[in-house]
């Protein structure tokens, strides 16, 4: 090391040591520690919450991954799974009938599972009558026994302990199956379940060649191992085989997870922006306190290069200390959070590694570079004359550079943290727009206050008068403070509002009156009568006609003839699809392309399809699809593409024809409705009257979704609470930036004869106005951003949340005003002379 | 003019710094009548600024009593002393103590605002005072943009602003050249002559000390009149 370089390091170190007393270095350090800790803890937390959520989702699949097969798993691929070291076992599902009661044949769906089922989640069983206590287990039924759905027992007049005739096998009914984790969703699985062991399948004699069975391999393991499974199994997939995650197989879950995921990203982003605000505020102050020292060094003959190195080393030292401490705090916070999450999700998560904290460390470094360096670089350009005559004004021209650097680093961090460009764009956009709006409005407001001041005069007492004059005097500084608080509060408010929308959206999904029964197979003739019975019972029901058809051609190309197309279409061609028609677009459907049918379309060969169908087949508005309906080909042009909110649990259809097109085919009707507990009798009577109608009970699915959403909500609340707390700490740290000046002024005012009560009123009033101004603007900007996010990113409904506004604004204002008061305490405690001497 | 403007009895200041106590002032006795002019000289570090702050009621003594403008200060709390000072006591700090964010005009207006004066009138008064100290063209500038001497004159204008009954000034001409200094001194004594303002001045300036009716020297914590 050259002597020059050594001296820069030594000087820098000594300067840091010296600045122990000057406050601004402390504030920079505290801001850095809080920023790094907040980002670290939030990102750690979101990682763990995400892991928890995935586990939760895995329960709905009884595994982390599902390999859909056309035959039991072959040995080669089983060997691959064993080699990777993941747990796996097969699940076979096939239809059958039970007929132990002479005049009743019950269609059932048999699920045969291996030892070790379920890999994730738990099975709920009951031994007694409906209403008696249930218990949960995490094992498969014993060989020779079966767990059977209540509906089968009712229909066949069986009870726990009886023997079930399943094909040639005789199985002991060991328990009533209440909920199985991997029940599936919607009305695809309409038949009631019989859960048996794989060893008993052969004995039933039901699985001969050509029988219709679904084979699944369920896989569970650590994320890294699962990644490996994907990599190695994907190339081996044959047509009709699929590898799916819980989210891919459960749409309601996927949506809930997606939204939660975006929210967690948002929370992390907010932490970054808040940290940036704090550092920007303090770095500016730090730089101005360095100006004199730099000027002095220059007059003593220090070269520009030396000073640059000096500043750089100073940043390195402050950065190292700040980031180190911040990481420590984050790690400690994360330990506590893990406990909470483990309890909330009832899972044990692996302890976090220090390495996982790198984003926080990077945030610290980027923030320091982006926000602090420009301010210090500006200080470097200070002319030595400053030390001789302080009459030279501070250079202010390069402030735009600081803001540009600040913004660039926020955008960079945001993009890195979320890997979500849309969300980042919105947040950065809100930050830029918000800053501009805040700045303009704040300056305007302060100018207005200055104008009004002479007119208010002494009417509000000396406290108010001093408060107003303080605001008017420090117009630039006050405006800066309003902008900083405003940005910070905007972020926090946005989080509050989005959280509210998100939770409300979820609550709507699982609203108490969400449909819990489907009635299917209603004939056209029966429909009016059924509708009347339901209406008499006070039950709301919409009926949808249903015609079944098989997709045979896309744009005139027969799928049979086109191997590639057949593979693309997959499941869509293998089974018949439910085709329907309605006049008006349903609430849970949204047109994403083309136009919904109008009166002109009636009877014309037009259709509207779901986005997933469009993506699968690679078709767009204007293309045509051909369906085979009871032997008649029907071709129609796609007029619109819809996105369906499957989480509504309403009856929905991939393919809707224009009204009138399918009139010639015989249709059955389907309805979904909410049946309260005390109205079971109505449905029972209905089924007795129209014996062909089937009832599907999805209460169990609803219950699963409710549990899931309850836990997701809890996770969201946890992260939210932490970000909120971190945000407040950051804002308070920023508040400290103006403390020194405030103290000096208070001390002088006291020497000039101001009473404590005036000073208190003045400070309270000043901070109150700043807080009110910042929080009002922040609430407005946050609401607008939240609406945009709700509509474009979260796909949620939104609401103006006035009570929330009121609460957020008053809390923020009170906190700012009270912290201003708190900083006065020191001045009020001691004689004016002591404060003045200390501030000199 | 016999009512005492200031009466100090056994005024002492001891500072606990580290292990041993530092006695800066030890049994100061001083009595000033309204309209008196007093100069205090002494070597650097002898405790002149400390004494001035004590006499003005800005600080509390470790021992002794002070009566300012007929009011016993030791019985009063911080607030009551501030209230008593307001509008009656002027102070020129050695380091000026101007607020850096404020223009010269606003700095001078400040004490007037505290007395509840009309803002427009207060500004007019402040402007007139700044003109009087020769800064008419610099009223919009902030202290950082002013030279040391200019800042000192702003501090003086601020002390004049309330037409104080008693004015304490710590090295009021320390940063001024001979001519400007003389002008400022003239203004101080004009105030004394016209309004009967009692003046207490800490100074190194022989001319200034010479114009005071009473002259004292501070040494070893004791004040001697000569
Ligand atoms: N709060 C304090 N803590 C420690 N020492 C103090 C304190 N206040 C004053 N002193 C010391 O008391 C002594 C007198 O200080 P003071 O400022 O009154 O001196 P002065 O006579 O005004 O000097 P100068 O002419 O240089 O302005 C100094 O040595 C100073 O360091
Ligand atoms: Mg002194």
Short mmCIF file of C-alpha atoms in Angstrom, two decimals, chain A residues 228-538:
data_model
loop_
_atom_site.label_atom_id
_atom_site.label_comp_id
_atom_site.label_asym_id
_atom_site.label_seq_id
_atom_site.Cartn_x
_atom_site.Cartn_y
_atom_site.Cartn_z
CA UNK A 228 -34.19 -32.17 -9.97
CA UNK A 229 -37.26 -34.35 -10.37
CA UNK A 230 -38.69 -31.86 -12.80
CA UNK A 231 -35.50 -31.68 -14.79
CA UNK A 232 -35.10 -35.43 -15.09
CA UNK A 233 -38.71 -36.50 -15.51
CA UNK A 234 -39.91 -33.84 -17.89
CA UNK A 235 -38.04 -35.31 -20.88
CA UNK A 236 -39.54 -38.73 -20.16
CA UNK A 237 -43.16 -37.57 -20.31
CA UNK A 238 -45.31 -39.38 -22.87
CA UNK A 239 -48.45 -37.89 -24.41
CA UNK A 240 -51.13 -37.78 -21.74
CA UNK A 241 -48.59 -37.68 -18.93
CA UNK A 242 -48.14 -34.57 -16.86
CA UNK A 243 -46.09 -33.28 -13.97
CA UNK A 244 -48.03 -30.80 -11.84
CA UNK A 245 -47.55 -28.72 -8.72
CA UNK A 246 -50.45 -28.15 -6.33
CA UNK A 247 -50.98 -24.72 -7.84
CA UNK A 248 -51.14 -26.20 -11.31
CA UNK A 249 -53.76 -28.68 -10.31
CA UNK A 250 -55.89 -26.45 -8.11
CA UNK A 251 -56.99 -23.17 -9.58
CA UNK A 252 -58.49 -21.61 -6.49
CA UNK A 253 -55.31 -22.40 -4.62
CA UNK A 254 -53.18 -21.10 -7.45
CA UNK A 255 -54.93 -17.78 -7.38
CA UNK A 256 -54.73 -17.47 -3.62
CA UNK A 257 -51.02 -18.30 -3.71
CA UNK A 258 -50.35 -15.93 -6.59
CA UNK A 259 -51.95 -13.03 -4.85
CA UNK A 260 -50.23 -13.78 -1.58
CA UNK A 261 -46.97 -14.01 -3.46
CA UNK A 262 -47.39 -10.61 -5.07
CA UNK A 263 -48.33 -9.15 -1.73
CA UNK A 264 -45.18 -10.49 -0.14
CA UNK A 265 -43.16 -8.96 -2.98
CA UNK A 266 -44.91 -5.70 -2.39
CA UNK A 267 -44.07 -5.85 1.30
CA UNK A 268 -40.39 -6.42 0.48
CA UNK A 269 -40.49 -3.52 -2.01
CA UNK A 270 -41.98 -1.24 0.56
CA UNK A 271 -39.19 -2.10 2.95
CA UNK A 272 -36.62 -1.19 0.27
CA UNK A 273 -38.24 2.14 -0.60
CA UNK A 274 -38.58 3.08 3.06
CA UNK A 275 -34.96 2.27 3.64
CA UNK A 276 -34.06 4.42 0.65
CA UNK A 277 -36.02 7.37 1.99
CA UNK A 278 -34.28 7.15 5.33
CA UNK A 279 -30.82 6.93 3.82
CA UNK A 280 -31.47 9.75 1.36
CA UNK A 281 -32.57 12.05 4.15
CA UNK A 282 -29.69 11.26 6.42
CA UNK A 283 -26.99 11.11 3.76
CA UNK A 284 -27.82 14.64 2.75
CA UNK A 285 -27.40 15.82 6.29
CA UNK A 286 -24.26 13.79 6.71
CA UNK A 287 -22.77 15.32 3.57
CA UNK A 288 -23.48 18.87 4.64
CA UNK A 289 -21.84 18.22 7.98
CA UNK A 290 -18.78 16.95 6.10
CA UNK A 291 -18.49 20.09 3.97
CA UNK A 292 -16.47 22.10 6.47
CA UNK A 293 -14.13 19.27 7.20
CA UNK A 294 -13.46 18.72 3.50
CA UNK A 295 -12.85 22.39 2.91
CA UNK A 296 -10.41 22.44 5.77
CA UNK A 297 -8.54 19.41 4.40
CA UNK A 298 -8.30 21.18 1.06
CA UNK A 299 -6.82 24.33 2.56
CA UNK A 300 -4.34 22.10 4.36
CA UNK A 301 -3.27 20.89 0.95
CA UNK A 302 -5.06 17.58 0.51
CA UNK A 303 -5.38 16.56 -3.14
CA UNK A 304 -8.77 15.84 -4.67
CA UNK A 305 -7.77 12.22 -5.08
CA UNK A 306 -7.01 11.86 -1.40
CA UNK A 307 -10.32 13.39 -0.47
CA UNK A 308 -12.19 11.12 -2.86
CA UNK A 309 -10.49 8.10 -1.33
CA UNK A 310 -11.21 9.45 2.09
CA UNK A 311 -14.92 9.71 1.33
CA UNK A 312 -14.96 6.27 -0.24
CA UNK A 313 -13.29 4.67 2.75
CA UNK A 314 -15.67 6.45 5.04
CA UNK A 315 -18.58 4.93 3.16
CA UNK A 316 -16.92 1.53 3.29
CA UNK A 317 -16.50 1.74 7.05
CA UNK A 318 -20.01 3.03 7.73
CA UNK A 319 -21.36 0.48 5.25
CA UNK A 320 -19.52 -2.44 6.80
CA UNK A 321 -20.61 -1.57 10.31
CA UNK A 322 -24.17 -0.74 9.30
CA UNK A 323 -24.71 -3.75 7.07
CA UNK A 324 -23.11 -6.07 9.61
CA UNK A 325 -25.32 -4.87 12.43
CA UNK A 326 -28.36 -4.85 10.17
CA UNK A 327 -27.79 -8.46 9.16
CA UNK A 328 -27.44 -9.43 12.79
CA UNK A 329 -30.75 -7.79 13.65
CA UNK A 330 -32.41 -9.38 10.61
CA UNK A 331 -31.13 -12.79 11.60
CA UNK A 332 -32.40 -12.43 15.15
CA UNK A 333 -35.78 -11.16 13.93
CA UNK A 334 -35.95 -14.06 11.52
CA UNK A 335 -35.45 -16.54 14.36
CA UNK A 336 -38.52 -15.21 16.12
CA UNK A 337 -40.53 -15.07 12.93
CA UNK A 338 -39.74 -18.71 12.10
CA UNK A 339 -41.28 -19.71 15.38
CA UNK A 340 -44.45 -17.83 14.56
CA UNK A 341 -44.67 -19.26 11.07
CA UNK A 342 -43.95 -22.76 12.23
CA UNK A 343 -46.84 -22.43 14.63
CA UNK A 344 -49.17 -20.85 12.08
CA UNK A 345 -48.58 -23.49 9.43
CA UNK A 346 -47.91 -26.34 11.81
CA UNK A 347 -44.73 -27.21 9.98
CA UNK A 348 -41.08 -27.23 10.87
CA UNK A 349 -38.98 -25.13 8.54
CA UNK A 350 -35.27 -25.58 8.12
CA UNK A 351 -33.28 -22.81 9.81
CA UNK A 352 -32.28 -20.03 7.49
CA UNK A 353 -28.70 -19.75 6.39
CA UNK A 354 -26.71 -16.56 6.58
CA UNK A 355 -26.30 -16.75 2.86
CA UNK A 356 -30.02 -16.24 2.38
CA UNK A 357 -29.54 -12.75 3.76
CA UNK A 358 -27.50 -11.59 0.78
CA UNK A 359 -30.34 -9.53 -0.73
CA UNK A 360 -30.41 -7.47 2.44
CA UNK A 361 -26.66 -6.92 2.33
CA UNK A 362 -26.91 -5.97 -1.33
CA UNK A 363 -29.73 -3.58 -0.52
CA UNK A 364 -27.53 -1.91 2.07
CA UNK A 365 -24.65 -1.57 -0.37
CA UNK A 366 -26.77 -0.28 -3.24
CA UNK A 367 -28.63 2.14 -1.01
CA UNK A 368 -25.40 3.47 0.38
CA UNK A 369 -23.93 3.88 -3.07
CA UNK A 370 -27.07 5.21 -4.71
CA UNK A 371 -28.14 7.59 -2.01
CA UNK A 372 -25.09 8.51 0.00
CA UNK A 373 -22.32 8.69 -2.55
CA UNK A 374 -23.75 11.50 -4.73
CA UNK A 375 -24.23 13.66 -1.67
CA UNK A 376 -20.69 12.99 -0.56
CA UNK A 377 -19.31 13.48 -4.04
CA UNK A 378 -20.93 16.86 -4.04
CA UNK A 379 -19.19 17.60 -0.80
CA UNK A 380 -15.91 16.67 -2.46
CA UNK A 381 -16.33 19.54 -4.90
CA UNK A 382 -16.49 22.08 -2.07
CA UNK A 383 -14.13 24.99 -2.75
CA UNK A 384 -11.51 25.53 -0.06
CA UNK A 385 -12.72 29.13 0.16
CA UNK A 386 -15.60 27.84 2.18
CA UNK A 387 -13.38 27.47 5.18
CA UNK A 388 -12.03 31.02 4.85
CA UNK A 389 -15.32 32.72 4.23
CA UNK A 390 -18.38 30.67 4.86
CA UNK A 391 -20.11 33.24 2.74
CA UNK A 392 -19.98 30.90 -0.25
CA UNK A 393 -23.33 29.30 -0.60
CA UNK A 394 -23.53 25.51 -0.72
CA UNK A 395 -23.62 24.18 -4.20
CA UNK A 396 -27.03 22.87 -4.96
CA UNK A 397 -26.97 22.31 -8.68
CA UNK A 398 -26.28 18.61 -8.56
CA UNK A 399 -29.23 17.63 -6.42
CA UNK A 400 -30.96 16.09 -9.45
CA UNK A 401 -28.06 13.67 -9.63
CA UNK A 402 -28.81 12.50 -6.13
CA UNK A 403 -32.46 11.94 -6.89
CA UNK A 404 -31.70 10.18 -10.15
CA UNK A 405 -29.22 7.90 -8.40
CA UNK A 406 -31.72 7.25 -5.66
CA UNK A 407 -34.44 6.31 -8.08
CA UNK A 408 -32.19 4.14 -10.16
CA UNK A 409 -31.12 2.17 -7.13
CA UNK A 410 -34.68 1.76 -5.90
CA UNK A 411 -35.76 0.46 -9.30
CA UNK A 412 -32.80 -1.91 -9.41
CA UNK A 413 -33.48 -3.29 -5.97
CA UNK A 414 -37.20 -3.53 -6.60
CA UNK A 415 -36.66 -5.50 -9.78
CA UNK A 416 -34.12 -7.75 -8.08
CA UNK A 417 -36.33 -8.32 -5.06
CA UNK A 418 -39.49 -9.23 -6.93
CA UNK A 419 -38.43 -10.37 -10.39
CA UNK A 420 -41.81 -8.94 -11.27
CA UNK A 421 -41.50 -6.18 -13.85
CA UNK A 422 -45.14 -5.08 -13.82
CA UNK A 423 -45.27 -4.67 -10.09
CA UNK A 424 -41.89 -2.95 -10.01
CA UNK A 425 -42.97 -0.58 -12.75
CA UNK A 426 -46.07 0.36 -10.79
CA UNK A 427 -44.22 0.88 -7.57
CA UNK A 428 -41.40 2.89 -9.15
CA UNK A 429 -43.99 4.84 -11.15
CA UNK A 430 -45.90 5.57 -7.97
CA UNK A 431 -42.67 6.68 -6.33
CA UNK A 432 -41.76 9.09 -9.15
CA UNK A 433 -45.28 10.41 -9.60
CA UNK A 434 -45.79 10.59 -5.86
CA UNK A 435 -42.55 12.50 -5.35
CA UNK A 436 -43.48 15.05 -8.01
CA UNK A 437 -46.99 15.51 -6.68
CA UNK A 438 -45.78 15.72 -3.10
CA UNK A 439 -43.08 18.24 -3.96
CA UNK A 440 -45.36 20.55 -5.92
CA UNK A 441 -48.22 20.38 -3.45
CA UNK A 442 -45.93 20.79 -0.44
CA UNK A 443 -44.28 23.90 -1.86
CA UNK A 444 -47.64 25.35 -2.84
CA UNK A 445 -49.07 24.67 0.58
CA UNK A 446 -46.11 26.21 2.36
CA UNK A 447 -46.28 29.29 0.15
CA UNK A 448 -49.96 29.53 1.02
CA UNK A 449 -49.19 29.32 4.73
CA UNK A 450 -46.66 32.11 4.35
CA UNK A 451 -49.28 34.26 2.65
CA UNK A 452 -51.85 33.57 5.33
CA UNK A 453 -49.48 34.20 8.20
CA UNK A 454 -49.93 37.97 8.56
CA UNK A 455 -53.69 37.52 8.40
CA UNK A 456 -53.78 34.91 11.12
CA UNK A 457 -51.51 37.13 13.19
CA UNK A 458 -51.67 36.31 16.84
CA UNK A 459 -55.15 34.88 16.78
CA UNK A 460 -54.10 31.28 17.32
CA UNK A 461 -51.74 32.16 20.17
CA UNK A 462 -47.96 32.36 20.12
CA UNK A 463 -47.62 28.57 19.66
CA UNK A 464 -49.47 28.47 16.35
CA UNK A 465 -47.76 31.63 15.24
CA UNK A 466 -44.34 30.15 15.91
CA UNK A 467 -45.34 26.89 14.22
CA UNK A 468 -46.45 28.69 11.07
CA UNK A 469 -43.42 30.92 10.98
CA UNK A 470 -41.13 27.89 11.43
CA UNK A 471 -42.82 26.22 8.44
CA UNK A 472 -42.58 29.32 6.31
CA UNK A 473 -38.98 30.02 7.26
CA UNK A 474 -37.71 26.54 6.48
CA UNK A 475 -39.76 26.15 3.37
CA UNK A 476 -37.30 23.96 1.45
CA UNK A 477 -36.50 21.79 4.44
CA UNK A 478 -40.16 21.45 5.36
CA UNK A 479 -41.06 20.55 1.79
CA UNK A 480 -38.31 17.93 1.74
CA UNK A 481 -39.63 16.48 4.95
CA UNK A 482 -43.17 16.37 3.62
CA UNK A 483 -41.94 14.59 0.50
CA UNK A 484 -39.93 12.07 2.50
CA UNK A 485 -42.66 11.30 4.97
CA UNK A 486 -45.15 11.34 2.14
CA UNK A 487 -43.26 8.71 0.15
CA UNK A 488 -42.76 6.55 3.21
CA UNK A 489 -46.38 6.82 4.24
CA UNK A 490 -47.61 6.26 0.69
CA UNK A 491 -45.80 2.94 0.70
CA UNK A 492 -47.19 1.96 4.08
CA UNK A 493 -50.72 3.07 3.27
CA UNK A 494 -50.59 1.25 -0.04
CA UNK A 495 -49.66 -1.90 1.80
CA UNK A 496 -52.50 -1.34 4.27
CA UNK A 497 -55.06 -0.82 1.52
CA UNK A 498 -53.85 -3.67 -0.70
CA UNK A 499 -53.85 -5.95 2.31
CA UNK A 500 -57.44 -4.94 3.00
CA UNK A 501 -58.48 -5.56 -0.61
CA UNK A 502 -56.68 -8.87 -0.64
CA UNK A 503 -58.23 -10.14 2.56
CA UNK A 504 -61.65 -8.86 1.51
CA UNK A 505 -61.26 -10.59 -1.85
CA UNK A 506 -60.40 -13.84 -0.14
CA UNK A 507 -63.24 -13.49 2.29
CA UNK A 508 -65.58 -13.01 -0.67
CA UNK A 509 -64.18 -16.21 -2.18
CA UNK A 510 -65.13 -18.12 0.89
CA UNK A 511 -68.16 -16.07 1.74
CA UNK A 512 -70.63 -17.76 4.01
CA UNK A 513 -73.09 -18.03 1.14
CA UNK A 514 -70.62 -19.42 -1.40
CA UNK A 515 -72.30 -22.37 -3.13
CA UNK A 516 -71.85 -25.63 -1.24
CA UNK A 517 -74.01 -27.93 -3.40
CA UNK A 518 -74.25 -28.68 -7.09
CA UNK A 519 -77.41 -30.21 -8.53
CA UNK A 520 -76.75 -31.90 -11.85
CA UNK A 521 -78.59 -34.02 -14.36
CA UNK A 522 -81.81 -32.00 -14.24
CA UNK A 523 -83.75 -32.58 -17.45
CA UNK A 524 -85.22 -29.77 -19.52
CA UNK A 525 -88.71 -30.85 -18.48
CA UNK A 526 -87.86 -30.98 -14.78
CA UNK A 527 -86.06 -27.65 -14.68
CA UNK A 528 -89.11 -25.37 -14.13
CA UNK A 529 -90.41 -27.59 -11.35
CA UNK A 530 -87.00 -27.79 -9.64
CA UNK A 531 -86.62 -24.03 -9.88
CA UNK A 532 -90.04 -23.59 -8.30
CA UNK A 533 -89.29 -25.97 -5.39
CA UNK A 534 -86.02 -24.19 -4.66
CA UNK A 535 -87.64 -20.81 -4.83
CA UNK A 536 -90.37 -21.89 -2.44
CA UNK A 537 -87.69 -22.99 0.00
CA UNK A 538 -86.05 -19.59 -0.32
#
